[in-house]
């Protein structure tokens, strides 16, 4: 069975993910043990700390693929980027310095700052969509502004963005609050895929198998297959079936009698 991981930091020495080839190979083995067959390698790009140019990522991914083969690790890897929303994104697209999840340049793995959805986001999403790009918003369940105002994500999904929930969030690695919010998003049709976002950090490991098992037990096997299929469709540049997205109920700040 094909299982695609659309977001991981397996490339050695390029960001806050794996620090060495040895660690990368270990993480790749963990991916395989979790059932992952194909991984999009998504080092941070333009997040204020790391820049990983498209051609460098392509080159390093080829090197890593050769190492995987040499070590008999059955993981197929593709070059990607986790792109931080930033004022220079359109320029970077013009300069052909952005990698997509698919080779048709349709799906962009887009990250927001941990605690903000910048004021120019709507305009940027519009500009991306004008270029026939569909942003896949990565880990909205860990963004503190979205946790506080879930309607911000709802509106982005209504505009046609997709979202990626991190497997570890859903199984509780980032705490109860993030776990609960992940489940609420999934329930409201506001999630499309799981990804590992694996780093070589404590609590940032491969937990895809566990997350899919939990998804099956809470939402059924068909739903779990639907998530796995969506990831495969994204990496193949196909049409992801859009969810019927529901608005999350606002928190009540008073008692009703
Ligand atoms: Fe990431």
Tab-separated table of C-alpha atoms and ligand atoms in Angstrom:
chain	number	residue	atom	x	y	z
A	1	UNK	CA	0.000	0.000	0.000
A	2	UNK	CA	1.239	3.473	-0.889
A	3	UNK	CA	1.546	5.897	1.991
A	4	UNK	CA	2.782	9.395	1.281
A	5	UNK	CA	4.298	11.724	3.857
A	6	UNK	CA	4.012	15.266	2.494
A	7	UNK	CA	6.003	17.030	5.179
A	8	UNK	CA	9.199	15.960	6.937
A	9	UNK	CA	12.635	17.295	7.794
A	10	UNK	CA	14.728	14.310	6.776
A	11	UNK	CA	17.336	16.061	4.648
A	12	UNK	CA	20.515	16.232	6.723
A	13	UNK	CA	22.042	19.505	7.881
A	14	UNK	CA	19.760	21.988	6.145
A	15	UNK	CA	17.432	23.147	8.911
A	16	UNK	CA	16.281	22.204	12.425
A	17	UNK	CA	15.559	18.661	11.247
A	18	UNK	CA	18.105	15.891	10.873
A	19	UNK	CA	21.661	16.909	11.736
A	20	UNK	CA	23.527	14.172	9.856
A	21	UNK	CA	23.176	11.509	7.186
A	22	UNK	CA	23.286	8.865	9.904
A	23	UNK	CA	20.293	10.429	11.660
A	24	UNK	CA	18.478	10.871	8.324
A	25	UNK	CA	18.882	7.192	7.526
A	26	UNK	CA	17.565	6.252	10.960
A	27	UNK	CA	14.556	8.537	10.483
A	28	UNK	CA	13.967	7.047	7.032
A	29	UNK	CA	13.873	3.595	8.616
A	30	UNK	CA	11.339	4.873	11.157
A	31	UNK	CA	9.258	6.238	8.271
A	32	UNK	CA	9.255	2.822	6.605
A	33	UNK	CA	8.350	1.143	9.911
A	34	UNK	CA	5.390	3.525	10.054
A	35	UNK	CA	4.211	2.339	6.668
A	36	UNK	CA	5.465	5.373	4.717
A	37	UNK	CA	6.491	4.464	1.169
A	38	UNK	CA	6.993	7.936	-0.356
A	39	UNK	CA	8.211	11.086	1.380
A	40	UNK	CA	8.308	14.661	0.226
A	41	UNK	CA	11.396	16.203	1.829
A	42	UNK	CA	10.388	19.660	2.971
A	43	UNK	CA	13.163	21.696	4.561
A	44	UNK	CA	12.133	25.128	5.809
A	45	UNK	CA	12.379	27.832	3.205
A	46	UNK	CA	12.288	31.601	3.761
A	47	UNK	CA	11.171	31.319	7.392
A	48	UNK	CA	13.535	34.024	8.575
A	49	UNK	CA	16.081	31.464	9.743
A	50	UNK	CA	16.516	29.001	6.887
A	51	UNK	CA	16.720	29.425	3.150
A	52	UNK	CA	16.855	26.242	1.108
A	53	UNK	CA	16.960	27.077	-2.568
A	54	UNK	CA	15.107	24.845	-4.992
A	55	UNK	CA	18.184	23.649	-6.879
A	56	UNK	CA	20.041	22.827	-3.649
A	57	UNK	CA	17.111	20.760	-2.366
A	58	UNK	CA	16.872	18.889	-5.667
A	59	UNK	CA	20.583	18.120	-5.549
A	60	UNK	CA	20.569	17.011	-1.897
A	61	UNK	CA	17.468	14.886	-2.415
A	62	UNK	CA	19.244	12.976	-5.208
A	63	UNK	CA	22.185	12.369	-2.886
A	64	UNK	CA	19.898	11.191	-0.112
A	65	UNK	CA	17.990	8.887	-2.486
A	66	UNK	CA	21.311	7.276	-3.448
A	67	UNK	CA	22.155	6.720	0.239
A	68	UNK	CA	18.732	5.169	0.861
A	69	UNK	CA	19.318	2.777	-1.990
A	70	UNK	CA	22.796	1.919	-0.778
A	71	UNK	CA	21.361	1.108	2.644
A	72	UNK	CA	18.419	-0.869	1.263
A	73	UNK	CA	15.814	1.443	2.805
A	74	UNK	CA	12.674	1.226	0.673
A	75	UNK	CA	11.625	4.873	0.855
A	76	UNK	CA	11.128	6.928	-2.311
A	77	UNK	CA	11.934	10.589	-1.747
A	78	UNK	CA	11.035	13.755	-3.635
A	79	UNK	CA	12.344	17.302	-3.281
A	80	UNK	CA	10.036	19.801	-1.609
A	81	UNK	CA	9.979	22.817	0.661
A	82	UNK	CA	7.971	23.996	3.639
A	83	UNK	CA	7.535	27.572	2.515
A	84	UNK	CA	6.857	30.265	5.104
A	85	UNK	CA	4.399	32.894	3.965
A	86	UNK	CA	6.475	36.021	3.363
A	87	UNK	CA	6.469	39.221	1.374
A	88	UNK	CA	8.997	37.866	-1.140
A	89	UNK	CA	7.094	34.710	-2.021
A	90	UNK	CA	5.791	35.930	-5.377
A	91	UNK	CA	9.284	37.077	-6.320
A	92	UNK	CA	10.663	33.662	-5.359
A	93	UNK	CA	8.015	32.046	-7.571
A	94	UNK	CA	9.022	34.345	-10.452
A	95	UNK	CA	12.647	33.344	-9.866
A	96	UNK	CA	11.714	29.647	-9.974
A	97	UNK	CA	13.016	29.105	-6.446
A	98	UNK	CA	9.941	27.366	-5.021
A	99	UNK	CA	9.281	23.643	-4.883
A	100	UNK	CA	5.765	22.278	-4.844
A	101	UNK	CA	4.352	19.011	-3.533
A	102	UNK	CA	3.785	17.876	-7.113
A	103	UNK	CA	5.661	18.301	-10.374
A	104	UNK	CA	2.791	20.275	-11.960
A	105	UNK	CA	3.437	23.100	-9.469
A	106	UNK	CA	-0.083	22.999	-8.142
A	107	UNK	CA	0.128	22.311	-4.394
A	108	UNK	CA	2.297	24.508	-2.176
A	109	UNK	CA	3.111	23.425	1.382
A	110	UNK	CA	2.596	26.780	3.085
A	111	UNK	CA	3.488	27.593	6.672
A	112	UNK	CA	2.367	30.484	8.863
A	113	UNK	CA	4.339	31.773	11.842
A	114	UNK	CA	3.485	29.722	14.975
A	115	UNK	CA	1.491	32.522	16.551
A	116	UNK	CA	0.136	34.547	13.647
A	117	UNK	CA	-1.692	34.601	10.362
A	118	UNK	CA	-0.203	37.726	8.787
A	119	UNK	CA	-2.516	40.557	7.750
A	120	UNK	CA	-1.562	40.183	4.075
A	121	UNK	CA	-2.504	36.466	3.979
A	122	UNK	CA	-5.797	36.898	2.102
A	123	UNK	CA	-4.118	38.970	-0.574
A	124	UNK	CA	-1.265	36.454	-0.872
A	125	UNK	CA	-3.673	33.508	-1.139
A	126	UNK	CA	-5.532	35.378	-3.874
A	127	UNK	CA	-2.285	36.050	-5.746
A	128	UNK	CA	-1.261	32.394	-5.449
A	129	UNK	CA	-4.637	31.218	-6.678
A	130	UNK	CA	-4.378	33.599	-9.635
A	131	UNK	CA	-1.312	31.532	-10.539
A	132	UNK	CA	-3.385	28.354	-10.193
A	133	UNK	CA	-1.559	27.400	-7.010
A	134	UNK	CA	-3.453	25.713	-4.175
A	135	UNK	CA	-1.865	26.381	-0.787
A	136	UNK	CA	-1.808	23.448	1.615
A	137	UNK	CA	-1.664	25.103	5.038
A	138	UNK	CA	0.625	23.032	7.224
A	139	UNK	CA	-0.202	22.303	10.861
A	140	UNK	CA	-2.961	24.895	11.428
A	141	UNK	CA	-3.783	22.984	14.627
A	142	UNK	CA	-0.591	24.300	16.238
A	143	UNK	CA	-1.051	27.934	15.223
A	144	UNK	CA	-2.049	29.867	18.335
A	145	UNK	CA	-3.979	32.525	16.404
A	146	UNK	CA	-6.037	29.864	14.611
A	147	UNK	CA	-6.595	28.048	17.917
A	148	UNK	CA	-7.979	31.280	19.281
A	149	UNK	CA	-9.942	32.238	16.163
A	150	UNK	CA	-10.763	29.068	14.223
A	151	UNK	CA	-12.813	31.100	11.745
A	152	UNK	CA	-9.515	32.330	10.240
A	153	UNK	CA	-8.806	28.798	8.989
A	154	UNK	CA	-12.440	28.253	8.025
A	155	UNK	CA	-12.299	31.283	5.742
A	156	UNK	CA	-9.053	30.128	4.101
A	157	UNK	CA	-10.553	26.702	3.440
A	158	UNK	CA	-13.670	28.341	2.022
A	159	UNK	CA	-11.399	30.154	-0.414
A	160	UNK	CA	-10.043	26.793	-1.595
A	161	UNK	CA	-6.930	26.228	0.515
A	162	UNK	CA	-6.267	22.736	1.855
A	163	UNK	CA	-4.829	21.879	5.251
A	164	UNK	CA	-2.365	19.351	6.638
A	165	UNK	CA	-2.747	18.123	10.196
A	166	UNK	CA	0.409	16.820	11.838
A	167	UNK	CA	0.086	13.181	12.887
A	168	UNK	CA	1.744	13.811	16.275
A	169	UNK	CA	-0.680	16.639	17.055
A	170	UNK	CA	-3.635	14.322	16.662
A	171	UNK	CA	-2.210	11.653	18.938
A	172	UNK	CA	-1.423	14.132	21.685
A	173	UNK	CA	2.347	14.620	21.462
A	174	UNK	CA	1.916	18.419	21.646
A	175	UNK	CA	-0.502	18.208	24.566
A	176	UNK	CA	-4.228	17.840	25.163
A	177	UNK	CA	-5.227	21.218	23.758
A	178	UNK	CA	-3.589	20.618	20.372
A	179	UNK	CA	-4.904	17.044	20.341
A	180	UNK	CA	-8.451	18.208	20.976
A	181	UNK	CA	-8.253	20.997	18.401
A	182	UNK	CA	-6.865	18.546	15.811
A	183	UNK	CA	-9.850	16.269	16.373
A	184	UNK	CA	-12.261	19.210	16.129
A	185	UNK	CA	-10.741	20.297	12.820
A	186	UNK	CA	-10.957	16.759	11.430
A	187	UNK	CA	-14.553	16.470	12.593
A	188	UNK	CA	-15.465	19.793	10.973
A	189	UNK	CA	-13.974	18.709	7.637
A	190	UNK	CA	-11.165	21.196	8.106
A	191	UNK	CA	-8.368	18.650	7.689
A	192	UNK	CA	-7.319	16.967	4.453
A	193	UNK	CA	-4.173	14.966	5.131
A	194	UNK	CA	-1.807	13.798	7.814
A	195	UNK	CA	1.923	14.353	7.570
A	196	UNK	CA	4.687	13.541	10.022
A	197	UNK	CA	6.579	16.881	10.116
A	198	UNK	CA	9.310	14.621	11.551
A	199	UNK	CA	12.365	16.382	12.985
A	200	UNK	CA	15.129	14.760	14.947
A	201	UNK	CA	13.842	16.352	18.106
A	202	UNK	CA	12.205	14.854	21.175
A	203	UNK	CA	8.512	14.471	20.470
A	204	UNK	CA	8.900	15.095	16.733
A	205	UNK	CA	9.234	11.502	15.589
A	206	UNK	CA	7.351	9.403	13.100
A	207	UNK	CA	3.912	8.769	14.541
A	208	UNK	CA	2.013	8.227	11.317
A	209	UNK	CA	0.939	4.668	12.039
A	210	UNK	CA	-0.471	5.592	15.421
A	211	UNK	CA	-2.289	8.594	13.974
A	212	UNK	CA	-3.885	6.542	11.201
A	213	UNK	CA	-4.913	3.853	13.680
A	214	UNK	CA	-6.543	6.480	15.867
A	215	UNK	CA	-8.231	8.056	12.836
A	216	UNK	CA	-9.654	4.660	11.847
A	217	UNK	CA	-10.964	3.987	15.320
A	218	UNK	CA	-12.514	7.456	15.745
A	219	UNK	CA	-13.769	8.116	12.223
A	220	UNK	CA	-13.728	4.710	10.510
A	221	UNK	CA	-11.491	2.949	8.011
A	222	UNK	CA	-12.962	4.684	4.969
A	223	UNK	CA	-12.152	8.063	6.422
A	224	UNK	CA	-8.618	6.981	7.172
A	225	UNK	CA	-8.205	5.759	3.567
A	226	UNK	CA	-9.601	9.073	2.388
A	227	UNK	CA	-6.792	10.918	4.227
A	228	UNK	CA	-4.151	8.580	2.777
A	229	UNK	CA	-5.614	8.992	-0.709
A	230	UNK	CA	-5.631	12.762	-0.438
A	231	UNK	CA	-1.883	12.790	0.272
A	232	UNK	CA	-1.303	10.589	-2.755
A	233	UNK	CA	-3.521	12.813	-4.906
A	234	UNK	CA	-1.651	15.938	-3.809
A	235	UNK	CA	1.789	14.526	-4.652
A	236	UNK	CA	0.400	13.388	-8.012
A	237	UNK	CA	-1.053	16.855	-8.687
A	238	UNK	CA	-4.608	15.484	-8.970
A	239	UNK	CA	-7.946	16.877	-7.887
A	240	UNK	CA	-8.466	16.556	-4.144
A	241	UNK	CA	-12.179	16.145	-3.358
A	242	UNK	CA	-13.207	19.185	-1.348
A	243	UNK	CA	-14.695	18.627	2.085
A	244	UNK	CA	-17.972	20.053	3.234
A	245	UNK	CA	-16.348	22.427	5.677
A	246	UNK	CA	-18.218	23.319	8.843
A	247	UNK	CA	-17.566	26.274	11.027
A	248	UNK	CA	-16.341	25.376	14.494
A	249	UNK	CA	-18.664	26.570	17.169
A	250	UNK	CA	-17.344	29.584	18.996
A	251	UNK	CA	-16.426	29.171	22.614
A	252	UNK	CA	-19.203	30.255	24.907
A	253	UNK	CA	-18.086	32.863	27.380
A	254	UNK	CA	-21.231	32.736	29.479
A	255	UNK	CA	-23.607	30.208	30.993
A	256	UNK	CA	-26.995	29.689	29.403
A	257	UNK	CA	-29.966	29.086	31.678
B	1	LIG	FE1	7.898	21.372	9.175
